[in-house]
Amino acid sequence: MVREMKSTVRTDGPKPCSALIQGAIGLPGNDEKVSSDPIMLSHGALCIEKDRIVAIGDYTELTQRFDPAECYGSEDHLILAGFVNAHDHVRAPSSVELGVPDDLLEVWILDLMRMPDLDPELVSTLAHCQMLESGVTTVVNSFYQPTAKRYDETLTAMLTGAQHSRARAVVTMSTMDESIIGALLSDVRSQLPNGLRKQTDQFLASRNVMSMPEYADLVRSWSVQTDFDRASVIMGPVSVHWCSDAMLEQIWDLSTSLGLPIQTHLLESAYQRDAANARYGRSVVAFMNDAGLLNERLSCAHCVFATPADMELFAAAKVSVIHCPGSNLRLQNGVAPITDMIKHGVNVGLGADSMAFDDDGDMLNEMRFAHGLHADKATGSPLLSKTTLLGMATRNSARAIGMGNQIGSLEIGKKADIAVYKSQPRNDGRRMTPSIDALFSSDASYGVDQVFVDGELVVQNGRHVKIDRDQLHAELIQAAEKKLRDSKSFDGFIHALKPFIRQHVNNRL
Ligand SMILES: [Zn+2]
């Protein structure tokens, strides 16, 4: 079988192309079916010309038809579409490394304010580099800053970092006008001792919130930016119930007029579910349906507490859900009902949320973890197959952010965003046959060899071609340690507040 891009130019000899990669190839399954699994092409090869895939087929046939400038892979290699990390916050080093332990979500959000303010360009470079080395080629960065000036500057720095790494960056330009911190502190204010209450009042008074017109100006200008290649923006409320109804309406109107997808956090914790129920008098998803906010351009991260009725509404409106399994467990929210969502016909993508279970932003390990996590209680057998998880991390994630026609699967004409894996030889010198099973094997014998974004080689032998990740990581840890030493008084304020927030949230559960 040979699939090839049609050309009007006839040549007698082999056609030149940028690169040919040999290996077993994971191709998309039936694209019409939401949960259809990828299929494998053995003894295959794939040709790249500039930033596009131009041919996929049998290795021997393609070597006769093409004259590649570079050759990669072997019959032991496995070739897959680059992963699309559909929900992340581009944090590195991890929050644990920066002194913020895993905790109940609402306590952890408060604690995050203690994280040292590191150079966002270096943070972004490191985070993207880490993810590229685990086979991720596109990262959706759920981004927020409280003031317009800081928003613009930090976003510029983060995209500069992404550009250094050469990853594809999709930034969710998020906003809110009723912050979670403000809501939580107002809830516990009356219980605080006098001194702490005064400090809390001063802290709340010092917080600025960007206005909707300022936000709209930023989104308009970033939606047409030309300074960064491989970068684009989408929009979103940080979470639906942390925005006024008026703000939600304006965000959705702006997204319609600019044609931009929307991503939001939704139903991540039991506290969020209860707060939204109290606010709307019904499920937040039912409220969104009544307000006309559910549509194909919307993706919702987490949805741990979605009910079957919510899932029906998602499926009917073609809303996508982003599963963040490691984060959901680390922040004590539990296991999202993903298999039920898939049964309802919801498109489910995968995200690391900067809280992957192995704390290293490794998407492949996150998929291995999710495979073990979702099991049938009666039989113990996995409920999410390996190929389903692979489809979630690639095609479904790309669809969720409106990029399904460009990335997320290996198809002719699509962007050459590709991860190539190789197996380690066994003791007897033989290698495992390349397959999805081998990729998920618990001994992790398959690892990333090369990663291409837009046809550009960015990872070789499992390491970034330009950036020394270990050195950058060490530099940032050193900078963080210095800043942590200088921030003791704010730390004391946060530590004093934490027991009140914990009790408040637990009382509602
Ligand atoms: Zn998130």
CSV table of C-alpha atoms in Angstrom, one decimal, residues 83-436:
chain,number,residue,atom,x,y,z
A,83,PHE,CA,1.1,13.8,21.3
A,84,VAL,CA,-1.1,16.8,21.8
A,85,ASN,CA,-1.0,17.7,25.6
A,86,ALA,CA,-4.5,19.3,25.5
A,87,HIS,CA,-4.4,20.9,28.9
A,88,ASP,CA,-1.3,22.1,30.7
A,89,HIS,CA,0.0,25.1,32.6
A,90,VAL,CA,3.7,24.9,31.3
A,91,ARG,CA,5.2,24.8,34.8
A,92,ALA,CA,8.8,23.6,35.3
A,93,PRO,CA,10.4,22.7,37.6
A,94,SER,CA,7.4,21.0,39.1
A,95,SER,CA,5.4,22.5,42.0
A,96,VAL,CA,6.6,19.8,44.3
A,97,GLU,CA,10.2,20.7,43.5
A,98,LEU,CA,9.4,24.3,44.2
A,99,GLY,CA,8.2,23.5,47.7
A,100,VAL,CA,4.4,23.1,47.1
A,101,PRO,CA,3.3,19.6,48.0
A,102,ASP,CA,0.3,17.8,46.5
A,103,ASP,CA,-2.8,18.6,48.5
A,104,LEU,CA,-6.6,19.2,48.4
A,105,LEU,CA,-7.1,21.3,45.2
A,106,GLU,CA,-8.4,24.4,46.9
A,107,VAL,CA,-5.6,24.4,49.5
A,108,TRP,CA,-3.0,23.7,46.8
A,109,ILE,CA,-4.3,26.6,44.7
A,110,LEU,CA,-3.7,28.9,47.7
A,111,ASP,CA,-0.3,27.3,48.3
A,112,LEU,CA,0.7,27.9,44.6
A,113,MET,CA,1.0,31.6,45.4
A,114,ARG,CA,4.2,30.7,47.4
A,115,MET,CA,5.9,29.4,44.3
A,116,PRO,CA,8.9,31.6,43.4
A,117,ASP,CA,8.5,33.9,40.5
A,118,LEU,CA,10.9,32.4,38.0
A,119,ASP,CA,11.9,33.8,34.6
A,120,PRO,CA,8.8,32.8,32.5
A,121,GLU,CA,10.9,32.4,29.3
A,122,LEU,CA,13.3,29.9,31.0
A,123,VAL,CA,10.3,28.1,32.7
A,124,SER,CA,8.6,27.7,29.3
A,125,THR,CA,11.7,26.6,27.5
A,126,LEU,CA,12.3,23.8,30.1
A,127,ALA,CA,8.6,22.7,30.3
A,128,HIS,CA,8.3,22.5,26.5
A,129,CYS,CA,11.7,20.7,26.3
A,130,GLN,CA,10.6,18.1,28.8
A,131,MET,CA,7.4,17.4,27.0
A,132,LEU,CA,9.1,17.2,23.6
A,133,GLU,CA,11.4,14.6,25.0
A,134,SER,CA,8.4,12.5,25.9
A,135,GLY,CA,6.9,12.7,22.4
A,136,VAL,CA,4.6,15.7,22.9
A,137,THR,CA,4.7,18.1,19.9
A,138,THR,CA,1.8,20.4,20.8
A,139,VAL,CA,1.1,21.9,24.2
A,140,VAL,CA,-2.1,23.7,25.2
A,141,ASN,CA,-1.0,26.2,27.9
A,142,SER,CA,-3.9,27.3,30.1
A,143,PHE,CA,-2.5,30.8,30.9
A,144,TYR,CA,-3.6,33.5,33.3
A,145,GLN,CA,-2.2,36.7,34.8
A,146,PRO,CA,-4.2,39.2,36.8
A,147,THR,CA,-3.3,42.5,35.1
A,148,ALA,CA,-3.1,43.4,31.4
A,149,LYS,CA,0.5,44.6,31.5
A,150,ARG,CA,1.7,41.4,33.3
A,151,TYR,CA,-0.5,39.3,31.0
A,152,ASP,CA,1.1,40.7,27.9
A,153,GLU,CA,4.7,40.6,29.2
A,154,THR,CA,4.5,37.1,30.6
A,155,LEU,CA,2.7,35.7,27.5
A,156,THR,CA,5.5,37.2,25.3
A,157,ALA,CA,8.1,35.6,27.5
A,158,MET,CA,6.4,32.2,27.6
A,159,LEU,CA,6.0,32.1,23.8
A,160,THR,CA,9.6,33.1,23.4
A,161,GLY,CA,10.5,30.1,25.5
A,162,ALA,CA,8.2,27.8,23.5
A,163,GLN,CA,9.8,29.1,20.3
A,164,HIS,CA,13.3,28.3,21.7
A,165,SER,CA,12.1,24.7,22.2
A,166,ARG,CA,10.5,24.6,18.7
A,167,ALA,CA,7.3,23.0,20.1
A,168,ARG,CA,3.9,23.9,18.8
A,169,ALA,CA,2.3,26.2,21.4
A,170,VAL,CA,-1.4,26.8,21.8
A,171,VAL,CA,-2.2,29.3,24.6
A,172,THR,CA,-5.5,29.4,26.3
A,173,MET,CA,-5.9,33.1,27.1
A,174,SER,CA,-7.9,32.7,30.3
A,175,THR,CA,-9.6,35.3,32.4
A,176,MET,CA,-12.0,35.6,35.3
A,177,ASP,CA,-13.6,38.3,37.4
A,178,GLU,CA,-14.5,36.3,40.5
A,179,SER,CA,-11.3,34.5,41.5
A,180,ILE,CA,-11.2,31.3,43.4
A,181,ILE,CA,-8.8,32.8,45.9
A,182,GLY,CA,-11.1,35.8,46.5
A,183,ALA,CA,-14.1,33.5,46.9
A,184,LEU,CA,-12.3,31.2,49.3
A,185,LEU,CA,-10.8,33.9,51.5
A,186,SER,CA,-14.1,35.8,51.6
A,187,ASP,CA,-15.8,32.5,52.7
A,188,VAL,CA,-13.4,32.0,55.7
A,189,ARG,CA,-12.9,35.7,56.6
A,190,SER,CA,-15.3,35.7,59.5
A,191,GLN,CA,-13.5,32.7,61.1
A,192,LEU,CA,-10.0,34.3,61.0
A,193,PRO,CA,-8.3,35.7,64.1
A,194,ASN,CA,-8.1,39.5,64.1
A,195,GLY,CA,-4.5,39.8,62.9
A,196,LEU,CA,-4.9,37.3,60.1
A,197,ARG,CA,-8.2,38.9,59.0
A,198,LYS,CA,-6.5,42.3,58.7
A,199,GLN,CA,-3.7,40.8,56.6
A,200,THR,CA,-6.3,39.0,54.4
A,201,ASP,CA,-8.2,42.2,53.9
A,202,GLN,CA,-5.0,44.0,52.8
A,203,PHE,CA,-4.1,41.1,50.5
A,204,LEU,CA,-7.5,41.1,48.9
A,205,ALA,CA,-7.5,44.9,48.5
A,206,SER,CA,-4.1,44.7,46.8
A,207,ARG,CA,-5.3,42.3,44.1
A,208,ASN,CA,-6.1,43.7,40.7
A,209,VAL,CA,-8.4,42.2,38.2
A,210,MET,CA,-8.2,42.9,34.5
A,211,SER,CA,-11.4,44.3,32.9
A,212,MET,CA,-13.2,42.6,30.1
A,213,PRO,CA,-12.3,45.4,27.5
A,214,GLU,CA,-8.6,45.0,28.5
A,215,TYR,CA,-8.9,41.2,28.0
A,216,ALA,CA,-10.7,41.6,24.7
A,217,ASP,CA,-8.0,44.0,23.4
A,218,LEU,CA,-5.3,41.4,24.4
A,219,VAL,CA,-7.1,38.5,22.7
A,220,ARG,CA,-7.7,40.5,19.5
A,221,SER,CA,-4.0,41.5,19.2
A,222,TRP,CA,-2.7,38.1,20.1
A,223,SER,CA,-5.1,36.3,17.7
A,224,VAL,CA,-3.3,38.0,14.8
A,225,GLN,CA,0.3,37.9,16.1
A,226,THR,CA,3.0,37.1,13.6
A,227,ASP,CA,6.1,37.2,15.9
A,228,PHE,CA,6.0,33.6,16.8
A,229,ASP,CA,5.7,30.7,14.4
A,230,ARG,CA,3.9,27.5,15.6
A,231,ALA,CA,2.0,29.6,18.2
A,232,SER,CA,-1.7,30.3,18.3
A,233,VAL,CA,-4.2,31.3,20.9
A,234,ILE,CA,-7.6,30.1,22.1
A,235,MET,CA,-9.8,31.7,24.8
A,236,GLY,CA,-11.6,30.8,28.0
A,237,PRO,CA,-12.9,31.6,31.4
A,238,VAL,CA,-10.4,30.0,34.0
A,239,SER,CA,-13.5,28.3,35.2
A,240,VAL,CA,-17.1,29.0,34.4
A,241,HIS,CA,-18.3,29.7,37.9
A,242,TRP,CA,-15.4,32.1,38.6
A,243,CYS,CA,-16.8,34.5,36.0
A,244,SER,CA,-19.9,36.7,36.1
A,245,ASP,CA,-22.7,35.8,33.6
A,246,ALA,CA,-21.9,39.1,31.8
A,247,MET,CA,-18.2,38.1,31.4
A,248,LEU,CA,-19.1,34.6,30.1
A,249,GLU,CA,-21.5,36.1,27.5
A,250,GLN,CA,-18.8,38.5,26.3
A,251,ILE,CA,-16.1,35.8,26.1
A,252,TRP,CA,-18.4,33.6,24.0
A,253,ASP,CA,-19.4,36.5,21.8
A,254,LEU,CA,-15.7,37.4,21.2
A,255,SER,CA,-14.8,33.8,20.5
A,256,THR,CA,-17.5,33.6,17.9
A,257,SER,CA,-16.5,36.8,16.2
A,258,LEU,CA,-12.8,35.8,16.1
A,259,GLY,CA,-13.5,32.1,15.4
A,260,LEU,CA,-11.4,30.9,18.3
A,261,PRO,CA,-12.0,27.8,20.4
A,262,ILE,CA,-12.6,28.0,24.1
A,263,GLN,CA,-11.2,25.9,26.9
A,264,THR,CA,-12.2,26.0,30.6
A,265,HIS,CA,-11.7,24.1,33.8
A,266,LEU,CA,-14.9,22.4,34.8
A,267,LEU,CA,-16.2,20.3,37.7
A,268,GLU,CA,-12.6,19.5,38.8
A,269,SER,CA,-13.5,19.1,42.5
A,270,ALA,CA,-16.5,18.3,44.7
A,271,TYR,CA,-16.2,21.8,46.1
A,272,GLN,CA,-16.5,23.3,42.6
A,273,ARG,CA,-19.5,21.2,41.9
A,274,ASP,CA,-21.2,22.3,45.1
A,275,ALA,CA,-20.3,26.0,44.6
A,276,ALA,CA,-21.6,25.9,41.1
A,277,ASN,CA,-24.8,24.1,42.1
A,278,ALA,CA,-25.4,26.7,44.8
A,279,ARG,CA,-24.8,29.5,42.4
A,280,TYR,CA,-26.9,28.3,39.5
A,281,GLY,CA,-29.5,26.1,41.2
A,282,ARG,CA,-28.6,23.3,38.9
A,283,SER,CA,-25.5,21.6,37.4
A,284,VAL,CA,-23.1,24.0,35.9
A,285,VAL,CA,-23.4,22.1,32.6
A,286,ALA,CA,-27.2,22.5,32.6
A,287,PHE,CA,-26.6,26.2,33.2
A,288,MET,CA,-24.2,26.4,30.3
A,289,ASN,CA,-26.7,24.6,28.1
A,290,ASP,CA,-29.5,27.0,29.0
A,291,ALA,CA,-27.1,30.0,28.4
A,292,GLY,CA,-26.1,28.7,25.0
A,293,LEU,CA,-22.5,28.1,26.0
A,294,LEU,CA,-22.1,24.5,24.9
A,295,ASN,CA,-20.8,24.1,21.4
A,296,GLU,CA,-18.2,22.2,19.3
A,297,ARG,CA,-15.5,24.8,19.9
A,298,LEU,CA,-15.6,24.2,23.7
A,299,SER,CA,-13.3,21.8,25.6
A,300,CYS,CA,-13.6,21.3,29.3
A,301,ALA,CA,-10.6,20.1,31.4
A,302,HIS,CA,-11.1,17.6,34.3
A,303,CYS,CA,-15.0,17.0,34.6
A,304,VAL,CA,-14.4,14.6,37.4
A,305,PHE,CA,-17.9,15.3,38.8
A,306,ALA,CA,-19.8,15.2,35.5
A,307,THR,CA,-23.1,13.3,35.7
A,308,PRO,CA,-24.7,11.1,33.0
A,309,ALA,CA,-27.0,14.1,32.3
A,310,ASP,CA,-24.0,16.4,31.9
A,311,MET,CA,-22.4,13.8,29.5
A,312,GLU,CA,-25.6,13.7,27.4
A,313,LEU,CA,-25.5,17.5,27.0
A,314,PHE,CA,-21.7,17.4,26.1
A,315,ALA,CA,-22.3,14.7,23.5
A,316,ALA,CA,-25.3,16.5,22.0
A,317,ALA,CA,-23.4,19.8,21.7
A,318,LYS,CA,-20.1,18.1,20.6
A,319,VAL,CA,-18.2,19.5,23.6
A,320,SER,CA,-14.8,17.9,24.2
A,321,VAL,CA,-13.5,16.8,27.6
A,322,ILE,CA,-9.8,16.8,28.5
A,323,HIS,CA,-8.9,14.0,30.9
A,324,CYS,CA,-6.1,14.8,33.4
A,325,PRO,CA,-5.7,11.6,35.4
A,326,GLY,CA,-2.5,12.2,37.4
A,327,SER,CA,-3.6,15.7,38.4
A,328,ASN,CA,-7.1,14.5,39.5
A,329,LEU,CA,-5.5,12.0,41.9
A,330,ARG,CA,-2.7,14.2,43.1
A,331,LEU,CA,-5.1,17.0,44.0
A,332,GLN,CA,-7.5,14.6,45.7
A,333,ASN,CA,-10.4,14.8,43.2
A,334,GLY,CA,-10.5,11.1,42.3
A,335,VAL,CA,-11.0,9.3,39.0
A,336,ALA,CA,-13.0,11.1,36.2
A,337,PRO,CA,-15.8,8.9,34.7
A,338,ILE,CA,-14.0,8.8,31.3
A,339,THR,CA,-15.2,5.5,30.1
A,340,ASP,CA,-18.8,6.6,30.7
A,341,MET,CA,-18.1,9.8,28.7
A,342,ILE,CA,-16.7,7.8,25.8
A,343,LYS,CA,-19.8,5.5,25.9
A,344,HIS,CA,-22.0,8.7,25.7
A,345,GLY,CA,-20.0,9.6,22.5
A,346,VAL,CA,-18.0,12.5,24.0
A,347,ASN,CA,-14.7,13.3,22.4
A,348,VAL,CA,-12.1,12.9,25.2
A,349,GLY,CA,-8.5,14.2,24.9
A,350,LEU,CA,-5.6,13.9,27.3
A,351,GLY,CA,-3.8,16.5,29.3
A,352,ALA,CA,-0.9,16.5,31.9
A,353,ASP,CA,-2.1,19.7,33.6
A,354,SER,CA,1.6,20.3,34.7
A,355,MET,CA,0.7,17.7,37.4
A,356,ALA,CA,1.4,14.4,35.6
A,357,PHE,CA,1.5,11.4,37.9
A,358,ASP,CA,5.3,11.0,37.5
A,359,ASP,CA,5.8,14.7,38.2
A,360,ASP,CA,8.0,15.1,35.0
A,361,GLY,CA,5.4,16.1,32.4
A,362,ASP,CA,6.0,12.8,30.6
A,363,MET,CA,2.8,12.1,28.5
A,364,LEU,CA,3.8,8.5,27.7
A,365,ASN,CA,4.0,7.7,31.4
A,366,GLU,CA,0.7,9.5,31.9
A,367,MET,CA,-0.9,7.2,29.3
A,368,ARG,CA,0.6,4.1,31.0
A,369,PHE,CA,-0.7,5.4,34.3
A,370,ALA,CA,-4.2,6.0,32.9
A,371,HIS,CA,-4.2,2.5,31.4
A,372,GLY,CA,-3.7,1.0,34.8
A,373,LEU,CA,-6.0,3.5,36.6
A,374,HIS,CA,-9.3,2.8,34.7
A,375,ALA,CA,-10.1,-0.8,35.5
A,376,ASP,CA,-13.3,-2.9,35.7
A,377,LYS,CA,-14.0,-3.4,39.4
A,378,ALA,CA,-15.4,-6.9,38.9
A,379,THR,CA,-12.6,-8.3,36.7
A,380,GLY,CA,-9.7,-5.9,37.2
A,381,SER,CA,-9.2,-5.7,33.4
A,382,PRO,CA,-8.4,-2.3,31.9
A,383,LEU,CA,-11.4,-0.2,30.6
A,384,LEU,CA,-9.4,2.1,28.4
A,385,SER,CA,-7.5,0.1,25.8
A,386,LYS,CA,-3.9,1.2,24.9
A,387,THR,CA,-5.0,2.2,21.4
A,388,THR,CA,-7.9,4.2,22.8
A,389,LEU,CA,-5.5,6.1,25.0
A,390,LEU,CA,-3.2,6.7,22.1
A,391,GLY,CA,-6.2,8.1,20.1
A,392,MET,CA,-7.1,10.3,23.1
A,393,ALA,CA,-3.5,11.7,23.3
A,394,THR,CA,-3.3,12.5,19.6
A,395,ARG,CA,-6.4,12.8,17.4
A,396,ASN,CA,-9.0,13.5,20.1
A,397,SER,CA,-6.8,16.1,21.8
A,398,ALA,CA,-6.2,17.8,18.4
A,399,ARG,CA,-10.0,17.8,17.7
A,400,ALA,CA,-10.7,19.3,21.1
A,401,ILE,CA,-8.8,22.4,20.3
A,402,GLY,CA,-10.0,22.8,16.7
A,403,MET,CA,-6.8,21.5,15.1
A,404,GLY,CA,-8.0,18.1,14.0
A,405,ASN,CA,-7.5,18.9,10.3
A,406,GLN,CA,-3.8,19.9,10.8
A,407,ILE,CA,-2.3,17.7,13.5
A,408,GLY,CA,-3.1,14.7,15.7
A,409,SER,CA,-2.7,11.9,13.2
A,410,LEU,CA,-0.3,10.7,10.5
A,411,GLU,CA,-2.1,11.5,7.3
A,412,ILE,CA,-0.9,12.9,4.0
A,413,GLY,CA,-1.1,16.6,3.8
A,414,LYS,CA,-1.1,17.0,7.6
A,415,LYS,CA,1.7,18.7,9.5
A,416,ALA,CA,4.8,16.5,10.0
A,417,ASP,CA,4.5,16.5,13.8
A,418,ILE,CA,5.9,13.0,14.5
A,419,ALA,CA,7.4,11.0,17.4
A,420,VAL,CA,9.6,8.0,16.6
A,421,TYR,CA,10.2,5.4,19.3
A,422,LYS,CA,12.8,2.7,19.5
A,423,SER,CA,13.1,-0.3,21.8
A,424,GLN,CA,16.0,-1.2,24.0
A,425,PRO,CA,17.6,-4.6,23.1
A,426,ARG,CA,16.8,-7.5,25.5
A,427,ASN,CA,19.5,-9.5,27.2
A,428,ASP,CA,19.7,-11.9,24.2
A,429,GLY,CA,20.3,-8.9,21.9
A,430,ARG,CA,16.8,-9.1,20.3
A,431,ARG,CA,14.4,-6.2,20.2
A,432,MET,CA,10.7,-6.2,20.8
A,433,THR,CA,8.5,-6.1,17.7
A,434,PRO,CA,7.3,-2.5,17.4
A,435,SER,CA,3.7,-2.2,18.5
A,436,ILE,CA,1.4,-0.2,20.7
